[in-house]
Amino acid sequence: MPKFAFFHGKIVPFDEAKVSVMTHALNYGTGCFEGIRAYWNAEDEQLYAFRLLPHYQRLLESCKIMMIDLPYTAQQMSDLTVELLRKESNREDTYIRPLAYKSSEVIGVRLNNLQDDFTIFATPLGRYLEKEEGADVCISSWRRLDDNAIPPRAKVTGSYANAAFSKTEALLNGYDEAIVLDESGHISEGSAENLFIVRQGKLITPPPSSNILEGVTRATVLQLAREDLGLEVVERTIDRTELYVADEAFLCGTGVQVAAIASVDRRPVGAGKLGPVVTRIRDLYFDVVRGKVAKYASWCTPVYAK
Ligand code: PMP
């Protein structure tokens, strides 16, 4: 459990960060959030928060779509996060959850003319998906939300009812994770992570117009693949059966990190185990997030004074 939270404009003991049952966002799903990881590097005795600014820039975009006005810049929210992490003083991998929400205690569905608030908490977290080296996934019978329903580009709390439907179906049927198709029948993403396939050495991932969340990890993987691993990368729509015949496939996201897909709908992907391309991406990703790659040091914000 977290020891503190940023709440009502200041850091307070976690038990004091409570909202009313009438809170608009609790009743109607009118909030936007982020998920950020901070990685403990034992050698450096340092906690590195990964890519704070892109996460807070996306939060501001989500807020723009949801008409939530925050009195903070992305840089100010990053600074608040570091301050909170310092108070938490964890010496282990930590998950950070910023949440911007409609805080009015009022009945009535709308976005305008309501009060907004912002909170952050942070809690230790290991793996999100146990089988990161080879997850068994299924294609969900639930469809991904559409930009004209609840825009997936915005990380809206209410839209996670959709994610929960697909994830629950997968778990109850004995799978580790669900892949969702969009309304056109193309692959969108996992329940809470983006998806890549590898075919003939080429990395392929669905474009934003496939109703994905524009993931920070996705952008990170695209950059590492192009600049450091010399891989050809293509953003285009992907059919369901392309996933069946892919050489390798993986999920990526802040929570799931980079997780290989072993099978889809009980069909093994490639050799059905961690493949060479995904292995290279994972190894580099884990070095980068722990602050071990000088070129990307600016992505890793040290929390503690040297
Ligand atoms: N898609 C969805 C639906 C998600 O919830 C997440 C997790 N935030 C992602 C993709 C991956 O995004 P990121 O890499 O920014 O964590």
Short mmCIF file of N, CA and C and ligand atoms in Angstrom, two decimals, residues 55 58 144 155 160 189 191-194 213 215-218 252-254, ligand 1:
data_model
loop_
_atom_site.label_atom_id
_atom_site.label_comp_id
_atom_site.label_asym_id
_atom_site.label_seq_id
_atom_site.Cartn_x
_atom_site.Cartn_y
_atom_site.Cartn_z
N HIS A 55 4.37 10.73 -20.41
CA HIS A 55 3.16 10.28 -19.72
C HIS A 55 2.29 11.48 -19.34
N ARG A 58 0.66 13.04 -22.33
CA ARG A 58 -0.53 12.28 -22.74
C ARG A 58 -1.69 12.54 -21.77
N ARG A 144 -13.02 -3.45 -29.35
CA ARG A 144 -12.40 -2.24 -28.82
C ARG A 144 -13.34 -1.06 -29.04
N LYS A 155 -6.87 8.25 -22.10
CA LYS A 155 -6.85 7.14 -21.12
C LYS A 155 -7.93 7.43 -20.07
N TYR A 160 -12.19 1.69 -19.14
CA TYR A 160 -11.59 0.44 -18.65
C TYR A 160 -12.63 -0.61 -18.28
N GLU A 189 -5.41 -3.91 -29.98
CA GLU A 189 -4.35 -4.04 -28.97
C GLU A 189 -4.77 -5.05 -27.93
N SER A 191 -5.75 -5.92 -23.75
CA SER A 191 -6.72 -5.23 -22.88
C SER A 191 -6.11 -3.98 -22.26
N ALA A 192 -4.82 -3.99 -22.02
CA ALA A 192 -4.16 -2.80 -21.45
C ALA A 192 -2.72 -2.71 -21.92
N GLU A 193 -2.50 -3.07 -23.18
CA GLU A 193 -1.14 -3.01 -23.72
C GLU A 193 -1.20 -2.99 -25.24
N ASN A 194 -0.19 -2.43 -25.86
CA ASN A 194 -0.10 -2.41 -27.33
C ASN A 194 0.50 -3.72 -27.84
N LEU A 213 -4.56 2.86 -27.69
CA LEU A 213 -3.99 3.93 -26.88
C LEU A 213 -2.58 4.17 -27.44
N GLY A 215 0.62 4.32 -26.93
CA GLY A 215 1.42 3.95 -25.77
C GLY A 215 2.81 4.57 -25.75
N VAL A 216 3.25 4.90 -24.55
CA VAL A 216 4.61 5.42 -24.36
C VAL A 216 5.61 4.28 -24.60
N THR A 217 5.27 3.08 -24.16
CA THR A 217 6.16 1.93 -24.38
C THR A 217 6.23 1.60 -25.88
N ARG A 218 5.09 1.69 -26.55
CA ARG A 218 5.05 1.47 -28.01
C ARG A 218 6.01 2.43 -28.70
N CYS A 252 3.26 -4.80 -25.32
CA CYS A 252 4.11 -3.86 -24.59
C CYS A 252 3.27 -2.79 -23.94
N GLY A 253 3.72 -2.35 -22.79
CA GLY A 253 3.02 -1.31 -22.04
C GLY A 253 3.77 -1.10 -20.74
N THR A 254 3.45 -0.03 -20.05
CA THR A 254 4.13 0.27 -18.80
C THR A 254 4.01 -0.90 -17.83
N1 PMP B 1 -3.26 0.26 -24.35
C1 PMP B 1 -4.04 0.34 -23.25
C2 PMP B 1 -5.50 0.17 -23.37
C3 PMP B 1 -3.45 0.59 -22.00
O1 PMP B 1 -4.20 0.66 -20.90
C4 PMP B 1 -2.04 0.74 -21.90
C5 PMP B 1 -1.40 0.98 -20.57
N2 PMP B 1 -1.36 2.35 -20.26
C6 PMP B 1 -1.29 0.66 -23.08
C7 PMP B 1 -1.93 0.42 -24.28
C8 PMP B 1 0.20 0.87 -23.07
O2 PMP B 1 0.48 2.22 -22.87
P1 PMP B 1 1.83 2.71 -22.16
O3 PMP B 1 2.93 2.05 -22.89
O4 PMP B 1 1.83 4.17 -22.32
O5 PMP B 1 1.76 2.27 -20.75
#
